[in-house]
mmCIF file of C-alpha atoms and ligand atoms in Angstrom:
data_model
loop_
_atom_site.group_PDB
_atom_site.id
_atom_site.type_symbol
_atom_site.label_atom_id
_atom_site.label_comp_id
_atom_site.label_asym_id
_atom_site.label_seq_id
_atom_site.Cartn_x
_atom_site.Cartn_y
_atom_site.Cartn_z
ATOM 1 C CA MET N 1 -5.663 -17.043 -31.440
ATOM 2 C CA LEU N 2 -7.086 -17.972 -27.991
ATOM 3 C CA TYR N 3 -4.571 -19.719 -25.776
ATOM 4 C CA ILE N 4 -6.331 -21.509 -23.002
ATOM 5 C CA GLY N 5 -5.464 -24.284 -20.584
ATOM 6 C CA SER N 6 -5.352 -25.206 -16.904
ATOM 7 C CA HIS N 7 -2.880 -26.205 -14.262
ATOM 8 C CA VAL N 8 -2.094 -29.924 -14.694
ATOM 9 C CA SER N 9 -0.285 -32.311 -12.396
ATOM 10 C CA LEU N 10 3.148 -33.798 -12.529
ATOM 11 C CA LYS N 11 2.829 -37.251 -10.897
ATOM 12 C CA GLY N 12 2.668 -40.930 -11.345
ATOM 13 C CA LYS N 13 5.153 -42.688 -13.551
ATOM 14 C CA ASP N 14 4.528 -40.467 -16.608
ATOM 15 C CA MET N 15 5.532 -37.218 -14.788
ATOM 16 C CA TYR N 16 5.889 -34.362 -17.305
ATOM 17 C CA LEU N 17 4.641 -36.541 -20.140
ATOM 18 C CA GLY N 18 1.531 -37.167 -18.039
ATOM 19 C CA SER N 19 1.069 -33.411 -17.585
ATOM 20 C CA VAL N 20 1.062 -32.849 -21.319
ATOM 21 C CA LEU N 21 -1.344 -35.782 -21.875
ATOM 22 C CA GLU N 22 -3.666 -34.303 -19.220
ATOM 23 C CA ALA N 23 -3.603 -30.884 -20.947
ATOM 24 C CA LEU N 24 -4.424 -32.430 -24.335
ATOM 25 C CA SER N 25 -7.294 -34.394 -22.794
ATOM 26 C CA TYR N 26 -8.946 -31.007 -21.935
ATOM 27 C CA ASN N 27 -8.363 -29.724 -25.546
ATOM 28 C CA ALA N 28 -5.975 -27.134 -24.156
ATOM 29 C CA ASN N 29 -3.273 -25.453 -26.171
ATOM 30 C CA SER N 30 -1.568 -24.141 -23.041
ATOM 31 C CA PHE N 31 -0.923 -25.457 -19.524
ATOM 32 C CA MET N 32 0.724 -24.729 -16.240
ATOM 33 C CA VAL N 33 2.642 -27.248 -14.138
ATOM 34 C CA TYR N 34 4.467 -27.246 -10.816
ATOM 35 C CA THR N 35 7.884 -28.895 -10.976
ATOM 36 C CA GLY N 36 6.781 -31.022 -7.980
ATOM 37 C CA ALA N 37 4.271 -30.730 -5.130
ATOM 38 C CA PRO N 38 3.516 -27.017 -4.630
ATOM 39 C CA GLN N 39 3.409 -27.379 -0.839
ATOM 40 C CA ASN N 40 6.881 -28.792 -0.488
ATOM 41 C CA THR N 41 10.336 -28.513 -1.897
ATOM 42 C CA ILE N 42 11.073 -32.168 -2.471
ATOM 43 C CA ARG N 43 11.928 -32.566 -6.168
ATOM 44 C CA LYS N 44 12.641 -35.622 -8.357
ATOM 45 C CA SER N 45 15.790 -35.502 -10.365
ATOM 46 C CA ILE N 46 15.256 -33.944 -13.736
ATOM 47 C CA GLU N 47 16.115 -37.221 -15.551
ATOM 48 C CA ASP N 48 13.067 -38.861 -14.032
ATOM 49 C CA LEU N 49 10.515 -36.400 -15.464
ATOM 50 C CA LYS N 50 10.286 -37.901 -18.925
ATOM 51 C CA ILE N 51 11.056 -34.512 -20.462
ATOM 52 C CA ALA N 52 12.149 -35.717 -23.898
ATOM 53 C CA GLU N 53 8.961 -37.602 -24.455
ATOM 54 C CA ALA N 54 6.933 -34.670 -23.209
ATOM 55 C CA LEU N 55 8.670 -32.195 -25.461
ATOM 56 C CA LYS N 56 8.088 -34.389 -28.392
ATOM 57 C CA LEU N 57 4.347 -34.425 -27.724
ATOM 58 C CA ILE N 58 4.317 -30.687 -27.120
ATOM 59 C CA GLU N 59 5.884 -30.161 -30.519
ATOM 60 C CA GLU N 60 3.597 -32.629 -32.328
ATOM 61 C CA ASN N 61 0.600 -30.703 -30.936
ATOM 62 C CA ASN N 62 1.998 -27.240 -31.842
ATOM 63 C CA ILE N 63 2.000 -26.012 -28.264
ATOM 64 C CA LEU N 64 4.165 -22.913 -28.168
ATOM 65 C CA PRO N 65 6.858 -22.583 -25.539
ATOM 66 C CA SER N 66 5.234 -19.250 -24.433
ATOM 67 C CA ASN N 67 2.126 -21.181 -23.575
ATOM 68 C CA ILE N 68 3.872 -23.535 -21.180
ATOM 69 C CA ILE N 69 3.947 -22.107 -17.692
ATOM 70 C CA VAL N 70 5.785 -23.392 -14.694
ATOM 71 C CA HIS N 71 4.665 -22.355 -11.155
ATOM 72 C CA ALA N 72 7.160 -22.319 -8.326
ATOM 73 C CA PRO N 73 6.074 -23.813 -4.990
ATOM 74 C CA TYR N 74 4.207 -21.295 -2.803
ATOM 75 C CA ILE N 75 5.692 -22.346 0.516
ATOM 76 C CA VAL N 76 8.961 -20.554 -0.230
ATOM 77 C CA ASN N 77 8.686 -17.063 1.234
ATOM 78 C CA LEU N 78 10.769 -14.656 -0.832
ATOM 79 C CA SER N 79 10.324 -11.816 1.713
ATOM 80 C CA THR N 80 11.835 -13.709 4.647
ATOM 81 C CA GLU N 81 14.245 -11.949 6.974
ATOM 82 C CA ASP N 82 15.766 -15.232 8.116
ATOM 83 C CA GLU N 83 19.201 -15.567 6.469
ATOM 84 C CA GLU N 84 19.073 -19.288 6.294
ATOM 85 C CA LYS N 85 15.631 -19.332 4.715
ATOM 86 C CA ARG N 86 16.656 -16.625 2.246
ATOM 87 C CA GLN N 87 19.710 -18.675 1.139
ATOM 88 C CA PHE N 88 17.442 -21.680 0.733
ATOM 89 C CA ALA N 89 14.947 -19.695 -1.300
ATOM 90 C CA ILE N 90 17.686 -18.451 -3.577
ATOM 91 C CA SER N 91 19.279 -21.885 -4.223
ATOM 92 C CA PHE N 92 15.967 -23.757 -4.547
ATOM 93 C CA LEU N 93 14.407 -21.242 -6.906
ATOM 94 C CA THR N 94 17.623 -21.019 -8.943
ATOM 95 C CA ASN N 95 17.201 -24.698 -9.534
ATOM 96 C CA GLU N 96 13.491 -24.257 -10.377
ATOM 97 C CA VAL N 97 14.415 -21.722 -13.090
ATOM 98 C CA LEU N 98 16.822 -24.180 -14.550
ATOM 99 C CA ARG N 99 14.174 -26.932 -14.474
ATOM 100 C CA THR N 100 11.713 -24.530 -16.079
ATOM 101 C CA ALA N 101 14.151 -24.044 -18.985
ATOM 102 C CA LYS N 102 14.610 -27.814 -19.388
ATOM 103 C CA MET N 103 10.854 -28.240 -19.487
ATOM 104 C CA GLY N 104 10.687 -26.021 -22.533
ATOM 105 C CA SER N 105 9.083 -23.076 -20.786
ATOM 106 C CA TYR N 106 9.994 -19.374 -20.782
ATOM 107 C CA ASN N 107 7.903 -18.328 -17.764
ATOM 108 C CA MET N 108 7.965 -19.259 -14.152
ATOM 109 C CA VAL N 109 5.334 -17.863 -11.772
ATOM 110 C CA VAL N 110 6.174 -16.974 -8.231
ATOM 111 C CA HIS N 111 4.159 -15.568 -5.314
ATOM 112 C CA PRO N 112 6.070 -12.477 -4.198
ATOM 113 C CA GLY N 113 6.050 -13.320 -0.463
ATOM 114 C CA ASN N 114 4.580 -12.652 2.948
ATOM 115 C CA ALA N 115 5.792 -9.727 5.020
ATOM 116 C CA LEU N 116 4.884 -11.396 8.411
ATOM 117 C CA LYS N 117 6.330 -9.017 10.987
ATOM 118 C CA LEU N 118 8.260 -6.952 8.451
ATOM 119 C CA SER N 119 7.150 -3.600 7.143
ATOM 120 C CA LEU N 120 5.840 -3.648 3.581
ATOM 121 C CA ASN N 121 8.925 -1.790 2.346
ATOM 122 C CA GLU N 122 11.286 -4.211 4.022
ATOM 123 C CA ALA N 123 9.440 -7.227 2.675
ATOM 124 C CA ILE N 124 9.500 -5.795 -0.903
ATOM 125 C CA LYS N 125 13.200 -5.112 -0.642
ATOM 126 C CA ASN N 126 13.905 -8.641 0.529
ATOM 127 C CA THR N 127 11.788 -10.109 -2.322
ATOM 128 C CA ALA N 128 13.629 -8.036 -4.908
ATOM 129 C CA PHE N 129 16.994 -9.021 -3.415
ATOM 130 C CA VAL N 130 16.106 -12.741 -3.727
ATOM 131 C CA LEU N 131 14.764 -12.334 -7.325
ATOM 132 C CA ASN N 132 17.893 -10.411 -8.359
ATOM 133 C CA LYS N 133 20.144 -13.193 -7.075
ATOM 134 C CA ILE N 134 18.137 -15.888 -8.842
ATOM 135 C CA ILE N 135 18.221 -14.032 -12.067
ATOM 136 C CA GLU N 136 21.990 -13.480 -11.680
ATOM 137 C CA ASN N 137 22.472 -17.184 -10.978
ATOM 138 C CA THR N 138 20.642 -18.153 -14.177
ATOM 139 C CA LYS N 139 22.157 -15.746 -16.679
ATOM 140 C CA ASP N 140 22.350 -18.342 -19.444
ATOM 141 C CA VAL N 141 18.729 -19.356 -19.528
ATOM 142 C CA ASP N 142 15.743 -17.674 -21.244
ATOM 143 C CA VAL N 143 13.268 -17.807 -18.395
ATOM 144 C CA ARG N 144 11.278 -14.958 -17.096
ATOM 145 C CA ILE N 145 10.148 -14.839 -13.449
ATOM 146 C CA CYS N 146 6.477 -13.704 -13.363
ATOM 147 C CA ILE N 147 5.322 -12.059 -10.133
ATOM 148 C CA GLU N 148 1.767 -13.043 -9.414
ATOM 149 C CA THR N 149 -0.755 -10.445 -8.341
ATOM 150 C CA MET N 150 -1.977 -11.537 -4.876
ATOM 151 C CA ALA N 151 -5.276 -11.451 -2.992
ATOM 152 C CA GLY N 152 -3.835 -9.822 0.105
ATOM 153 C CA LYS N 153 -4.656 -12.773 2.396
ATOM 154 C CA GLY N 154 -2.694 -12.410 5.677
ATOM 155 C CA SER N 155 0.421 -10.450 5.056
ATOM 156 C CA GLU N 156 0.822 -11.320 1.367
ATOM 157 C CA ILE N 157 2.642 -8.656 -0.612
ATOM 158 C CA GLY N 158 1.891 -7.924 -4.288
ATOM 159 C CA LYS N 159 -1.797 -7.281 -3.450
ATOM 160 C CA THR N 160 -1.834 -3.919 -5.207
ATOM 161 C CA PHE N 161 -0.397 -3.021 -8.603
ATOM 162 C CA GLU N 162 1.719 -0.409 -6.776
ATOM 163 C CA GLU N 163 3.339 -3.209 -4.712
ATOM 164 C CA VAL N 164 4.075 -5.299 -7.809
ATOM 165 C CA LYS N 165 5.564 -2.172 -9.492
ATOM 166 C CA GLN N 166 7.778 -1.486 -6.448
ATOM 167 C CA ILE N 167 9.215 -4.968 -6.721
ATOM 168 C CA ILE N 168 9.770 -4.620 -10.479
ATOM 169 C CA ASP N 169 11.456 -1.226 -9.981
ATOM 170 C CA LEU N 170 14.102 -2.937 -7.828
ATOM 171 C CA ILE N 171 14.929 -5.606 -10.368
ATOM 172 C CA ASP N 172 18.250 -5.045 -12.118
ATOM 173 C CA ASN N 173 17.523 -7.093 -15.332
ATOM 174 C CA LYS N 174 13.981 -6.122 -16.281
ATOM 175 C CA ASP N 175 14.126 -8.465 -19.315
ATOM 176 C CA ARG N 176 13.865 -11.340 -16.905
ATOM 177 C CA ILE N 177 10.791 -10.164 -14.999
ATOM 178 C CA GLY N 178 7.065 -10.177 -15.796
ATOM 179 C CA VAL N 179 3.685 -10.470 -14.151
ATOM 180 C CA CYS N 180 1.029 -13.136 -13.767
ATOM 181 C CA PHE N 181 -2.399 -11.511 -13.547
ATOM 182 C CA ASP N 182 -4.720 -13.614 -11.392
ATOM 183 C CA THR N 183 -8.325 -12.554 -11.852
ATOM 184 C CA CYS N 184 -9.543 -14.057 -8.490
ATOM 185 C CA HIS N 185 -6.697 -12.355 -6.615
ATOM 186 C CA VAL N 186 -7.194 -9.018 -8.303
ATOM 187 C CA ASN N 187 -10.955 -9.202 -7.400
ATOM 188 C CA ASP N 188 -10.208 -10.224 -3.803
ATOM 189 C CA SER N 189 -7.626 -7.553 -3.351
ATOM 190 C CA GLY N 190 -10.148 -4.924 -4.240
ATOM 191 C CA TYR N 191 -10.154 -4.162 -7.973
ATOM 192 C CA ASP N 192 -13.621 -4.229 -9.380
ATOM 193 C CA LEU N 193 -13.289 -6.046 -12.703
ATOM 194 C CA VAL N 194 -17.084 -6.365 -13.063
ATOM 195 C CA ASN N 195 -18.010 -2.704 -12.817
ATOM 196 C CA ASN N 196 -14.760 -0.912 -13.568
ATOM 197 C CA TYR N 197 -13.005 -3.264 -16.009
ATOM 198 C CA GLU N 198 -11.522 -0.568 -18.213
ATOM 199 C CA GLU N 199 -10.344 1.507 -15.250
ATOM 200 C CA VAL N 200 -8.615 -1.462 -13.622
ATOM 201 C CA ILE N 201 -6.856 -2.405 -16.838
ATOM 202 C CA THR N 202 -5.829 1.133 -17.527
ATOM 203 C CA LYS N 203 -4.455 1.550 -14.006
ATOM 204 C CA PHE N 204 -2.348 -1.583 -14.476
ATOM 205 C CA ASP N 205 -1.186 -0.300 -17.788
ATOM 206 C CA GLN N 206 -0.176 3.142 -16.457
ATOM 207 C CA LEU N 207 1.667 1.743 -13.444
ATOM 208 C CA ILE N 208 3.291 -1.451 -14.821
ATOM 209 C CA GLY N 209 2.440 -1.780 -18.502
ATOM 210 C CA LEU N 210 0.154 -4.438 -19.941
ATOM 211 C CA GLU N 211 3.143 -5.794 -21.977
ATOM 212 C CA GLN N 212 4.518 -7.082 -18.638
ATOM 213 C CA ILE N 213 1.669 -9.575 -18.326
ATOM 214 C CA LYS N 214 2.917 -13.012 -19.539
ATOM 215 C CA VAL N 215 0.233 -15.137 -18.013
ATOM 216 C CA ILE N 216 -3.389 -14.683 -16.905
ATOM 217 C CA HIS N 217 -4.763 -16.978 -14.176
ATOM 218 C CA LEU N 218 -8.440 -17.214 -15.145
ATOM 219 C CA ASN N 219 -10.443 -17.911 -12.025
ATOM 220 C CA ASP N 220 -13.844 -16.840 -10.685
ATOM 221 C CA SER N 221 -13.925 -15.913 -6.983
ATOM 222 C CA LYS N 222 -16.011 -17.291 -4.041
ATOM 223 C CA ASN N 223 -15.729 -13.917 -2.398
ATOM 224 C CA VAL N 224 -16.755 -10.312 -3.021
ATOM 225 C CA CYS N 225 -14.384 -7.647 -4.381
ATOM 226 C CA GLY N 226 -11.981 -6.598 -1.694
ATOM 227 C CA ALA N 227 -12.563 -9.633 0.600
ATOM 228 C CA LYS N 228 -8.791 -10.401 0.735
ATOM 229 C CA LYS N 229 -9.634 -14.089 0.845
ATOM 230 C CA ASP N 230 -8.230 -15.987 -2.181
ATOM 231 C CA ARG N 231 -10.732 -18.804 -2.769
ATOM 232 C CA HIS N 232 -11.123 -19.700 -6.428
ATOM 233 C CA GLU N 233 -14.503 -20.565 -7.884
ATOM 234 C CA ASN N 234 -15.579 -22.251 -11.139
ATOM 235 C CA LEU N 235 -16.192 -19.960 -14.085
ATOM 236 C CA GLY N 236 -19.513 -18.233 -13.911
ATOM 237 C CA MET N 237 -20.276 -19.485 -10.424
ATOM 238 C CA GLY N 238 -18.601 -16.673 -8.448
ATOM 239 C CA ASN N 239 -18.566 -12.949 -7.929
ATOM 240 C CA ILE N 240 -16.664 -12.096 -11.105
ATOM 241 C CA GLY N 241 -18.998 -13.997 -13.398
ATOM 242 C CA PHE N 242 -18.842 -15.539 -16.839
ATOM 243 C CA ASP N 243 -19.225 -12.357 -18.911
ATOM 244 C CA THR N 244 -16.295 -10.531 -17.279
ATOM 245 C CA LEU N 245 -14.105 -13.571 -17.571
ATOM 246 C CA ILE N 246 -15.036 -13.950 -21.238
ATOM 247 C CA LYS N 247 -14.261 -10.214 -21.683
ATOM 248 C CA ILE N 248 -10.713 -10.813 -20.389
ATOM 249 C CA CYS N 249 -10.254 -13.901 -22.529
ATOM 250 C CA TYR N 250 -11.168 -12.117 -25.681
ATOM 251 C CA ASP N 251 -9.602 -8.725 -24.923
ATOM 252 C CA GLU N 252 -7.451 -7.937 -27.968
ATOM 253 C CA ARG N 253 -4.715 -6.614 -25.670
ATOM 254 C CA PHE N 254 -4.308 -10.068 -24.131
ATOM 255 C CA LYS N 255 -4.650 -11.945 -27.414
ATOM 256 C CA ASN N 256 -1.279 -13.754 -27.136
ATOM 257 C CA ILE N 257 -1.286 -14.289 -23.433
ATOM 258 C CA PRO N 258 -2.038 -17.803 -22.184
ATOM 259 C CA LYS N 259 -5.053 -18.026 -19.867
ATOM 260 C CA ILE N 260 -4.717 -20.672 -17.190
ATOM 261 C CA LEU N 261 -7.650 -22.090 -15.155
ATOM 262 C CA GLU N 262 -7.039 -22.825 -11.517
ATOM 263 C CA THR N 263 -10.709 -23.408 -10.644
ATOM 264 C CA PRO N 264 -11.664 -26.070 -8.073
ATOM 265 C CA TYR N 265 -12.455 -29.696 -8.937
ATOM 266 C CA ILE N 266 -16.166 -30.647 -8.817
ATOM 267 C CA ASP N 267 -16.890 -33.837 -6.897
ATOM 268 C CA GLY N 268 -13.308 -34.870 -7.340
ATOM 269 C CA VAL N 269 -13.384 -34.284 -11.147
ATOM 270 C CA ALA N 270 -11.400 -31.703 -13.055
ATOM 271 C CA PRO N 271 -13.727 -29.144 -14.644
ATOM 272 C CA TYR N 272 -11.261 -27.954 -17.260
ATOM 273 C CA LYS N 273 -12.428 -29.759 -20.360
ATOM 274 C CA ASP N 274 -15.913 -28.247 -19.852
ATOM 275 C CA GLU N 275 -14.640 -24.860 -18.818
ATOM 276 C CA ILE N 276 -12.321 -24.652 -21.823
ATOM 277 C CA ALA N 277 -15.282 -25.638 -24.134
ATOM 278 C CA MET N 278 -17.420 -22.878 -22.441
ATOM 279 C CA ILE N 279 -14.736 -20.315 -23.117
ATOM 280 C CA ARG N 280 -14.344 -21.331 -26.743
ATOM 281 C CA SER N 281 -18.061 -21.308 -27.335
ATOM 282 C CA LYS N 282 -18.663 -18.207 -25.106
ATOM 283 C CA ILE N 283 -21.660 -20.031 -23.734
ATOM 284 C CA PHE N 284 -22.096 -20.573 -20.038
ATOM 285 C CA LYS N 285 -23.367 -24.039 -18.951
ATOM 286 C CA LYS N 286 -23.945 -24.671 -15.288
HETATM 287 FE FE1 LIG C 1 -0.281 -18.843 -7.801
HETATM 288 FE FE1 LIG C 2 -3.047 -17.980 -9.435
HETATM 289 ZN ZN1 LIG C 3 -5.182 -18.154 -5.475
#
């Protein structure tokens, strides 16, 4: 079964219920949502999210919990050396994991962090420390933290499979960690999915293990392989191209993994209904 969806918003008066309705309007059987605005850490109280109504609709439409993905805000830097910011990251993301569980999801995606002035090794150690604390603080919930593969823009860590592996190696409870494989980021960081697809996948498998992938972010890229830019493009309009993205979607090894579109809006309109239809039909329409 193909599990495909997009990121959807959590806003207006319908909140989480609105997110599910948005996903259904795209004919999606999977979706990803932020627990609030991704650029800030202001969060509504959990009672105001209309979770019960949303969960009812999720069940009625047979959306599996493994196909509901939550994304943590990206402004929290897990690699920070500032003690106050580190403590904030731990307490804030602890709460986000608890919210993720209440929203009926098993998987929360995080960006591993920015090294800034730190060495790569120090940054990786800091990130693992924060992740271990969050996992420890949320022992009773069944939520996995998925480290996203990054493009390598600025001082982003997690731009190579080796860096992702280094973080995972430092996690105490490996049952609570996974990976989110972002096709645009992987391309931008320098892995050639177009010409060396099998090599790239094999490399990931040997280093980390394909079974660690719990989410695929399915994006084309505005930039060439290795550009270290991170600018998403609509499917088939970028440097990865439709055929390679279809190959990933229908790769037997990723059969049960939800594929989430984070492609840009076109003239203010979400492209997801059309892109999902294109993936289902395997036919590219401009
Ligand atoms: Fe992300
Ligand atoms: Fe992504
Ligand atoms: Zn991105």
